[in-house]
Amino acid sequence: MLKKARKERHIWLDVMLTLITLELMSYFYYGIRSVVLAVVCISTALVAETISIRLMKRKFSADDLTCTSDALILALMLPAVMDYKIAAVASVFSIVVAKNVFGGRINMIFSPAAASYVFVLTSWGRKLLQYTEPHVKTGLFVEPEVLVSSASHTFNLTGTFKHSDFEILLGNFSGPPGAVSILLLFVAAIVLMFRRSISVGAFLGAIFGTAFFAVMTPIVSSKYDSLKYSLVTNMVLFASVYIISDVRIAPKRDYYAFFYGLFIGIVSYVLVLTGAKENAIVLVSVLFTPVALGFKNLEKKIENATKEQNEEIAKVEAVNGEGRDY
């Protein structure tokens, strides 16, 4: 049990370190307001988690600090100029409703950040999908003068993406601050997979599902451009790393996790292709909760069957051993 707790804390620390690098890039493009937004989300989540745990008559432990990584994931999915009150409400929803009402940290069924994002999308969709341009830094309590749609929205509707590969790698295009820093996300994915802090199977499945259909049924005439832009838009890479590959939610075995991620990647791509649904992968990851639960139940049945079989083999060997001794 102690070994499991330590592993959980190490995973949380790994995830937090990569998220902080994304937050630093967000600060570079959008200024101090993006940092304050993250602080609002994290502090609200901590308060909500503390109150929830006390109401459940449990003690707050270091393992419960995972609420901060969920809050930071949420903050990086929101526009840097998002209203603080909406961000606070979203953080409370992610911890109280999406997490603790549905089983808490031990029995989590879907990503709190993803569920909260869907909640904000249904309640404040217009504010959620409007952004400032990179390098436009807005005051802490100033309403932004000019808001634009994301580059993902433009690509989904028109099939055009007017940014160079260098700008794409550095995240110099409009969209959720955490989801546009493509180079950092690739590095984070490699580091987290190497340290087994995310599900390797789920990540590869989501990327492969998106990439395969982007080539087979391209959004634009060029298959290469379809592949490239499908992976860097609509939060595909960000969600693949921090939502779909969350080890608390994805199936444990890479084989099942791969198909779990694969289904999400395919369905979300189809929604983008047919309905130009922006950031569809986040919505699909929440809707595919039954799939993850189904795979986990299958894994438990296999583990129990294997355990029973091993016990039977051990009994037979023990009986045979006694017979030989006799």
Coordinates of C-alpha atoms in Angstrom, one line a residue:
M1 CA 0.0 0.0 0.0
L2 CA 2.9 2.3 0.9
K3 CA 4.6 1.6 -2.4
K4 CA 1.4 2.4 -4.3
A5 CA 1.0 5.7 -2.4
R6 CA 4.6 6.7 -3.2
K7 CA 4.1 5.8 -6.9
E8 CA 0.9 8.0 -7.0
R9 CA 2.8 10.9 -5.5
H10 CA 5.6 10.5 -8.0
I11 CA 3.2 10.5 -10.8
W12 CA 1.5 13.6 -9.5
L13 CA 4.9 15.3 -9.2
D14 CA 5.9 14.3 -12.8
V15 CA 2.6 15.6 -14.2
M16 CA 2.8 18.8 -12.2
L17 CA 6.4 19.6 -13.4
T18 CA 5.3 19.2 -17.1
L19 CA 2.2 21.3 -16.5
I20 CA 4.3 24.1 -14.9
T21 CA 6.4 24.3 -18.0
L22 CA 3.3 24.8 -20.1
E23 CA 2.1 27.4 -17.7
L24 CA 5.4 29.3 -18.1
M25 CA 4.9 29.3 -21.8
S26 CA 1.4 30.6 -21.3
Y27 CA 2.9 33.4 -19.2
F28 CA 5.3 34.2 -22.0
Y29 CA 2.4 34.6 -24.5
Y30 CA -0.4 36.0 -22.3
G31 CA 1.3 37.6 -19.3
I32 CA 0.5 37.5 -15.6
R33 CA -3.2 37.1 -16.1
S34 CA -2.7 33.5 -17.2
V35 CA -0.8 32.8 -14.0
V36 CA -3.4 34.3 -11.8
L37 CA -6.1 32.3 -13.5
A38 CA -4.1 29.1 -12.7
V39 CA -3.7 30.2 -9.1
V40 CA -7.5 30.8 -8.8
C41 CA -8.2 27.3 -10.2
I42 CA -5.6 25.6 -7.9
S43 CA -6.6 27.5 -4.7
T44 CA -10.3 26.9 -5.3
A45 CA -9.7 23.3 -6.0
L46 CA -7.7 22.9 -2.8
V47 CA -10.4 24.5 -0.7
A48 CA -13.1 22.4 -2.3
E49 CA -11.1 19.2 -1.8
T50 CA -10.4 20.0 1.8
I51 CA -14.0 20.7 2.6
S52 CA -15.2 17.6 0.7
I53 CA -12.7 15.4 2.6
R54 CA -13.8 16.7 5.9
L55 CA -17.5 16.2 5.0
M56 CA -16.5 12.6 4.2
K57 CA -14.8 12.4 7.6
R58 CA -11.4 11.7 6.1
K59 CA -8.1 13.4 6.8
F60 CA -6.3 15.4 4.1
S61 CA -3.2 13.6 2.9
A62 CA -0.4 14.3 0.5
D63 CA -2.1 12.0 -2.0
D64 CA -5.1 14.4 -2.1
L65 CA -2.8 17.0 -3.7
T66 CA -3.6 15.5 -7.0
C67 CA -6.5 18.0 -7.1
T68 CA -3.9 20.7 -7.9
S69 CA -2.8 18.9 -11.1
D70 CA -6.5 18.5 -12.2
A71 CA -7.0 22.2 -11.5
L72 CA -3.9 23.2 -13.5
I73 CA -5.0 21.0 -16.4
L74 CA -8.3 22.8 -16.4
A75 CA -6.7 26.3 -16.2
L76 CA -4.5 25.5 -19.2
M77 CA -7.7 24.5 -21.2
L78 CA -9.4 27.8 -20.5
P79 CA -8.7 31.1 -22.3
A80 CA -6.1 33.1 -20.5
V81 CA -8.7 35.9 -20.1
M82 CA -11.4 33.7 -18.8
D83 CA -13.6 35.3 -16.1
Y84 CA -12.1 34.4 -12.6
K85 CA -15.6 33.6 -11.2
I86 CA -16.3 31.1 -14.0
A87 CA -12.9 29.5 -13.5
A88 CA -13.6 29.2 -9.7
V89 CA -17.0 27.6 -10.4
A90 CA -15.4 25.2 -12.9
S91 CA -12.8 24.2 -10.3
V92 CA -15.4 23.5 -7.6
F93 CA -17.4 21.5 -10.1
S94 CA -14.3 19.4 -11.1
I95 CA -13.5 18.5 -7.5
V96 CA -16.9 18.2 -5.8
V97 CA -19.1 16.9 -8.6
A98 CA -16.8 15.3 -11.2
K99 CA -14.5 13.7 -8.7
N100 CA -15.8 13.2 -5.2
V101 CA -19.5 12.6 -6.0
F102 CA -18.4 9.8 -8.4
G103 CA -16.1 7.9 -6.0
G104 CA -13.3 10.3 -5.2
R105 CA -9.6 9.9 -5.8
I106 CA -9.5 6.1 -5.3
N107 CA -12.4 5.3 -7.7
M108 CA -12.2 8.0 -10.3
I109 CA -14.2 7.3 -13.4
F110 CA -13.4 10.3 -15.6
S111 CA -11.0 13.2 -15.7
P112 CA -12.2 16.0 -13.4
A113 CA -10.7 18.6 -15.7
A114 CA -12.4 17.1 -18.8
A115 CA -15.8 16.9 -17.1
S116 CA -15.5 20.4 -15.9
Y117 CA -14.5 21.6 -19.3
V118 CA -17.7 20.1 -20.7
F119 CA -19.6 21.8 -17.9
V120 CA -18.2 25.2 -18.8
L121 CA -18.8 24.5 -22.5
T122 CA -22.5 23.9 -21.9
S123 CA -22.9 26.8 -19.6
W124 CA -20.5 29.5 -21.0
G125 CA -19.6 28.1 -24.4
R126 CA -19.1 31.5 -26.1
K127 CA -16.6 32.7 -23.4
L128 CA -14.8 29.4 -23.4
L129 CA -14.1 29.4 -27.1
Q130 CA -12.9 33.0 -27.5
Y131 CA -9.3 33.9 -27.1
T132 CA -6.8 36.7 -27.3
E133 CA -4.0 36.6 -29.8
P134 CA -0.6 35.4 -28.6
H135 CA 1.5 38.3 -27.1
V136 CA -1.6 40.3 -26.3
K137 CA -1.3 40.7 -22.5
T138 CA -4.5 41.8 -20.8
G139 CA -4.6 43.4 -17.3
L140 CA -5.7 41.4 -14.3
F141 CA -9.1 43.0 -14.1
V142 CA -9.5 44.4 -17.6
E143 CA -12.0 43.1 -20.2
P144 CA -10.1 42.2 -23.4
E145 CA -10.9 44.5 -26.3
V146 CA -10.4 42.0 -29.1
L147 CA -11.2 38.3 -28.9
V148 CA -10.7 35.8 -31.8
S149 CA -11.7 32.3 -32.5
S150 CA -9.1 29.6 -32.2
A151 CA -6.9 28.4 -35.0
S152 CA -8.6 25.0 -34.5
H153 CA -12.0 26.6 -35.2
T154 CA -10.8 28.2 -38.4
F155 CA -9.2 24.9 -39.6
N156 CA -12.3 22.9 -38.8
L157 CA -14.5 25.2 -40.9
T158 CA -12.2 26.2 -43.7
G159 CA -9.4 23.7 -43.8
T160 CA -6.8 26.5 -43.6
F161 CA -4.1 27.0 -41.0
K162 CA -2.1 30.2 -41.6
H163 CA 0.9 29.5 -39.4
S164 CA 4.4 28.2 -40.1
D165 CA 5.7 25.0 -38.7
F166 CA 8.0 27.0 -36.4
E167 CA 5.0 28.9 -35.0
I168 CA 3.2 25.7 -34.5
L169 CA 6.0 24.1 -32.5
L170 CA 6.3 27.1 -30.3
G171 CA 2.5 27.6 -29.8
N172 CA 2.3 31.0 -31.5
F173 CA -1.3 30.6 -32.6
S174 CA -4.7 31.2 -30.9
G175 CA -6.2 28.6 -28.7
P176 CA -6.1 27.2 -25.1
P177 CA -2.7 28.2 -23.7
G178 CA -1.7 24.7 -22.6
A179 CA -2.8 23.0 -25.8
V180 CA -0.9 25.0 -28.4
S181 CA 2.7 24.5 -27.1
I182 CA 3.2 21.5 -29.4
L183 CA 7.0 21.1 -28.9
L184 CA 6.6 21.1 -25.1
L185 CA 3.7 18.7 -25.3
F186 CA 5.7 16.3 -27.3
V187 CA 8.6 16.5 -24.8
A188 CA 6.1 16.1 -21.9
A189 CA 4.6 13.0 -23.6
I190 CA 8.0 11.3 -24.1
V191 CA 9.1 12.1 -20.5
L192 CA 5.8 10.9 -18.9
M193 CA 5.7 7.8 -21.0
F194 CA 9.3 7.0 -20.2
R195 CA 8.6 7.4 -16.4
R196 CA 5.3 5.4 -16.8
S197 CA 3.4 8.4 -15.3
I198 CA 0.8 8.2 -18.1
S199 CA -0.7 5.3 -19.9
V200 CA 1.5 4.5 -22.9
G201 CA -1.1 2.4 -24.6
A202 CA -3.9 5.0 -24.2
F203 CA -1.6 7.8 -25.6
L204 CA -0.4 5.8 -28.6
G205 CA -4.0 4.6 -29.3
A206 CA -5.4 8.2 -29.3
I207 CA -2.6 9.5 -31.5
F208 CA -2.7 6.5 -33.9
G209 CA -6.5 6.7 -34.2
T210 CA -6.4 10.4 -35.0
A211 CA -3.4 10.1 -37.4
F212 CA -4.8 7.0 -39.3
F213 CA -8.1 8.6 -40.0
A214 CA -6.5 11.9 -40.8
V215 CA -4.6 10.2 -43.6
M216 CA -7.4 7.9 -44.8
T217 CA -10.1 10.6 -44.8
P218 CA -8.2 13.8 -44.9
I219 CA -9.8 17.1 -44.0
V220 CA -7.8 18.9 -46.6
S221 CA -6.5 17.8 -50.0
S222 CA -2.9 17.1 -48.7
K223 CA -2.7 14.0 -46.5
Y224 CA 0.4 15.3 -44.9
D225 CA -1.3 18.6 -43.9
S226 CA -4.3 16.8 -42.7
L227 CA -2.2 14.6 -40.5
K228 CA -0.1 17.5 -39.2
Y229 CA -3.0 19.9 -38.5
S230 CA -5.3 17.2 -37.1
L231 CA -2.7 16.4 -34.4
V232 CA -1.9 20.0 -33.4
T233 CA -5.4 21.4 -33.4
N234 CA -8.5 20.7 -31.3
M235 CA -6.4 19.9 -28.1
V236 CA -5.7 16.4 -29.5
L237 CA -2.1 16.3 -28.2
F238 CA -2.9 17.9 -24.9
A239 CA -5.9 15.7 -24.2
S240 CA -4.0 12.6 -25.3
V241 CA -1.3 13.3 -22.7
Y242 CA -3.2 14.7 -19.7
I243 CA -6.8 13.3 -20.0
I244 CA -7.0 10.1 -22.1
S245 CA -3.7 8.8 -20.7
D246 CA -4.5 9.6 -17.1
V247 CA -3.4 6.4 -15.2
R248 CA -6.3 6.8 -12.8
I249 CA -8.8 6.4 -15.6
A250 CA -7.3 4.5 -18.5
P251 CA -7.2 0.6 -18.4
K252 CA -4.1 -0.7 -16.7
R253 CA -2.9 -3.0 -19.4
D254 CA -1.5 -1.3 -22.5
Y255 CA -3.3 -3.6 -24.8
Y256 CA -6.7 -2.6 -23.6
A257 CA -5.6 1.0 -23.0
F258 CA -4.5 1.2 -26.7
F259 CA -8.0 0.4 -27.9
Y260 CA -9.6 2.7 -25.4
G261 CA -7.4 5.6 -26.7
L262 CA -8.0 4.4 -30.3
F263 CA -11.8 4.6 -30.0
I264 CA -11.6 8.1 -28.6
G265 CA -9.2 9.3 -31.3
I266 CA -11.3 7.9 -34.1
V267 CA -14.7 9.2 -32.8
S268 CA -13.3 12.6 -32.0
Y269 CA -11.8 12.9 -35.5
V270 CA -15.1 11.9 -37.1
L271 CA -16.9 14.6 -35.1
V272 CA -14.3 17.2 -36.3
L273 CA -14.6 15.9 -39.9
T274 CA -18.4 15.8 -40.1
G275 CA -19.4 18.5 -37.7
A276 CA -16.4 20.8 -37.2
K277 CA -16.7 20.2 -33.5
E278 CA -14.0 22.1 -31.8
N279 CA -12.0 20.2 -29.2
A280 CA -14.2 17.2 -29.7
I281 CA -11.6 14.9 -28.1
V282 CA -12.3 16.3 -24.6
L283 CA -16.1 15.7 -24.9
V284 CA -15.5 12.2 -26.3
S285 CA -13.1 11.3 -23.5
V286 CA -15.9 12.0 -21.0
L287 CA -18.6 10.2 -23.1
F288 CA -16.3 7.1 -23.3
T289 CA -16.2 6.6 -19.6
P290 CA -18.3 3.4 -19.9
V291 CA -15.6 2.0 -22.3
A292 CA -12.9 2.6 -19.8
L293 CA -15.0 1.0 -17.0
G294 CA -15.8 -2.0 -19.3
F295 CA -12.1 -2.6 -19.9
K296 CA -11.3 -2.3 -16.2
N297 CA -14.0 -4.8 -15.3
L298 CA -12.6 -7.2 -18.0
E299 CA -9.1 -6.7 -16.5
K300 CA -10.4 -7.6 -13.0
K301 CA -12.2 -10.7 -14.3
I302 CA -9.0 -11.8 -16.0
E303 CA -6.9 -11.1 -12.9
N304 CA -9.4 -13.0 -10.7
A305 CA -9.5 -16.0 -13.1
T306 CA -5.7 -16.1 -13.3
K307 CA -5.5 -15.9 -9.5
E308 CA -8.0 -18.8 -9.1
Q309 CA -6.2 -20.8 -11.7
N310 CA -2.8 -20.3 -9.9
E311 CA -4.4 -21.3 -6.6
E312 CA -5.8 -24.5 -8.1
I313 CA -2.4 -25.3 -9.6
A314 CA -0.7 -24.7 -6.3
K315 CA -3.2 -27.0 -4.5
V316 CA -2.6 -29.8 -7.1
E317 CA 1.1 -29.4 -6.7
A318 CA 0.8 -29.5 -3.0
V319 CA -1.3 -32.7 -3.1
N320 CA 1.1 -34.3 -5.5
G321 CA 4.1 -33.3 -3.3
E322 CA 2.5 -34.9 -0.3
G323 CA 1.8 -38.1 -2.3
R324 CA 5.4 -38.4 -3.3
D325 CA 6.6 -37.8 0.3
Y326 CA 4.2 -40.5 1.5

